[in-house]
CSV table of C-alpha atoms in Angstrom, one decimal:
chain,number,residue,atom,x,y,z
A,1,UNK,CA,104.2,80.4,129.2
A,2,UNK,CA,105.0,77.3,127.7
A,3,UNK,CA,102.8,76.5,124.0
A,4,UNK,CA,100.3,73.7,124.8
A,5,UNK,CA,99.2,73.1,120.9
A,6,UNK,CA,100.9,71.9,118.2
A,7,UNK,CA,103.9,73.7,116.5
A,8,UNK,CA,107.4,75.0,117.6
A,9,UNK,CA,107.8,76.4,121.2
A,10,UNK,CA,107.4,80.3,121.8
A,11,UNK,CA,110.9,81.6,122.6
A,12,UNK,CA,111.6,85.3,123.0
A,13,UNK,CA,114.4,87.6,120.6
A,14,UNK,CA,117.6,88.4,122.3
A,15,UNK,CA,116.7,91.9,121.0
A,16,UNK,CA,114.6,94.0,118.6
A,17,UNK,CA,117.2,95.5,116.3
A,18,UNK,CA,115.2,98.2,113.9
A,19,UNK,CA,116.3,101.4,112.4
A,20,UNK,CA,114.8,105.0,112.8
A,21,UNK,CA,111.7,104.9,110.7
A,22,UNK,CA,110.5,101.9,114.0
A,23,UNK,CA,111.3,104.4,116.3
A,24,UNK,CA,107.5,104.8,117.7
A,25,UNK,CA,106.4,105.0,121.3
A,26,UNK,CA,103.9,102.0,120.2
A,27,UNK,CA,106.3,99.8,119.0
A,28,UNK,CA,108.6,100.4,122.1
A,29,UNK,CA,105.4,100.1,124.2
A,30,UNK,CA,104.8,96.8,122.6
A,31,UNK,CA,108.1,95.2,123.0
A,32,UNK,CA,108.5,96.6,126.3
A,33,UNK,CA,105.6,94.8,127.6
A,34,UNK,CA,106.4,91.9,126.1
A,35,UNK,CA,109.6,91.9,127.5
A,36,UNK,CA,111.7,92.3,124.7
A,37,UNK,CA,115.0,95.0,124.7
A,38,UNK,CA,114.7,97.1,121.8
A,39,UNK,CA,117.9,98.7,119.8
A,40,UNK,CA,116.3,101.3,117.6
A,41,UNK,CA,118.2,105.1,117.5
A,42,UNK,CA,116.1,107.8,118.3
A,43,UNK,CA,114.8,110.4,115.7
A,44,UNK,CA,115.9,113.9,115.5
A,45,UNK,CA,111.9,115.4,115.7
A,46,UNK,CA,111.3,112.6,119.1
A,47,UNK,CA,114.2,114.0,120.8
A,48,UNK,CA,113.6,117.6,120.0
A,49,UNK,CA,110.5,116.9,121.4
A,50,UNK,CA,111.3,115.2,124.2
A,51,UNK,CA,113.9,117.9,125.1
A,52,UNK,CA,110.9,120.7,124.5
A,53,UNK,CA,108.4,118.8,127.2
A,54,UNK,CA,110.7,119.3,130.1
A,55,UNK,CA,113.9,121.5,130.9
A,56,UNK,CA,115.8,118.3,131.4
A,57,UNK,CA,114.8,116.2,128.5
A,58,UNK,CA,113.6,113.2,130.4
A,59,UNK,CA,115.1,110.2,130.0
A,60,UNK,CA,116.3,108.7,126.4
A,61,UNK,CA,115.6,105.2,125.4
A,62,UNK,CA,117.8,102.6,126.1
A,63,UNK,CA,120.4,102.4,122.9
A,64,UNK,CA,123.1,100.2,121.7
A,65,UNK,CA,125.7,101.5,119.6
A,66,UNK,CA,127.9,98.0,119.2
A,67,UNK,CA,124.4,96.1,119.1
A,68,UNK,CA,123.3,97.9,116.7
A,69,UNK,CA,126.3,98.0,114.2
A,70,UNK,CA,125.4,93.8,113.6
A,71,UNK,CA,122.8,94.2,111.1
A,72,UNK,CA,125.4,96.3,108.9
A,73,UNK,CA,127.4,93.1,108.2
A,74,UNK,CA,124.5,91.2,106.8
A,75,UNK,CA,123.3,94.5,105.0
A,76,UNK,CA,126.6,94.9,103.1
A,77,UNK,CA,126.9,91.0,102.3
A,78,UNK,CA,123.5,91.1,100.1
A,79,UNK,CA,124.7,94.6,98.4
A,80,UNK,CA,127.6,92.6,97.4
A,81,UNK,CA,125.3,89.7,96.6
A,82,UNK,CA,123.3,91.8,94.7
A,83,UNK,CA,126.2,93.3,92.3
A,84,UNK,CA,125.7,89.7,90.7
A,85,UNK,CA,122.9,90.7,88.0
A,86,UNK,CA,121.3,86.8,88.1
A,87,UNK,CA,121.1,87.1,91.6
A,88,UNK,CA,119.8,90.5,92.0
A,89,UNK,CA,117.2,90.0,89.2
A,90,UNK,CA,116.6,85.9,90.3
A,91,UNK,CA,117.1,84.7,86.8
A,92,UNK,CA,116.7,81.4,88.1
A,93,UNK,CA,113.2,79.8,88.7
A,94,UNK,CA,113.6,77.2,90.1
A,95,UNK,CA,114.6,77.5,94.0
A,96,UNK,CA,117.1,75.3,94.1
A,97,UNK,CA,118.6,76.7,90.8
A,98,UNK,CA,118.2,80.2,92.3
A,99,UNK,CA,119.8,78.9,95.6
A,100,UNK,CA,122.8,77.1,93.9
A,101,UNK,CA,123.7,80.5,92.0
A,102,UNK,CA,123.5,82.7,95.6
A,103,UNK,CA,125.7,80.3,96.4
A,104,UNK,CA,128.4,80.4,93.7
A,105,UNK,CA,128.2,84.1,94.4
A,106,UNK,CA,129.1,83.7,97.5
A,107,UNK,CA,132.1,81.7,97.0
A,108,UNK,CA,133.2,83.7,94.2
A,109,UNK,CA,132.9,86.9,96.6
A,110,UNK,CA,134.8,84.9,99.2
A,111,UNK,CA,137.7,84.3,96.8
A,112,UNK,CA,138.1,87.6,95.4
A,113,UNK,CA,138.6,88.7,99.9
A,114,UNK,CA,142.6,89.2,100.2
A,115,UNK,CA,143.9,85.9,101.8
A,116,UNK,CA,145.7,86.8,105.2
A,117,UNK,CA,148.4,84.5,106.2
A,118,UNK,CA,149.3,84.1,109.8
A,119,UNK,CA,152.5,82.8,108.9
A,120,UNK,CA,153.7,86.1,106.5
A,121,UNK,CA,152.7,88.1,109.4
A,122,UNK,CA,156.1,90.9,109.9
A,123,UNK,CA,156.2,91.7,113.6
């Protein structure tokens, strides 16, 4: 249903990408109502569980490995991020200070990467 008041139109995620400690019947009640596919990894106590209520276990939720691998890109660029002690400890005030020197980080962790030339490539 479209928003009829002010502000930015409702849209609806792609997925709910979460890790073990969201995996709740509520939240997946929740999200499945509203329509939205979660990709959260079951725990170890639900699915005991759900294997002790029945001799076939019922059915598992719905899970993505290759989904769910995504969020591990992102998670690994603020570790590195973070090995800058400015950045991990916001030196910086100011916001635009703070966001100039996440920034230089950046770049500097984008330099340091091993350059990979197509043309030295020995096929």
């Amino acid at each position: 249903m479209p928003r009829t008041g002010a502000g930015q139109p409702r849209r609806r995620p792609d997925a709910v990408i979460a890790g073990k400690a969201y995996s709740s019947r509520a939240i997946r009640r929740t999200l499945r109502r509203r329509g939205v596919p979660t990709v959260i990894p079951e725990r170890a106590d639900q699915k005991a569980n759900r294997l002790r209520r029945s001799k076939t276990g019922g059915r598992p939720p719905a899970f993505d490995r290759d989904l769910y691998k995504a969020p591990n890109a992102v998670e690994r660029c603020f570790n590195r991020l973070k090995q800058f002690r400015a950045i991990a400890t916001r030196f910086e005030e100011l916001a635009a200070r703070y966001k100039a020197a996440v920034h230089l980080a950046a770049l500097l962790l984008r330099l340091r990467e091993p350059t990979q030339d197509p043309l030295s490539d020995k096929s």
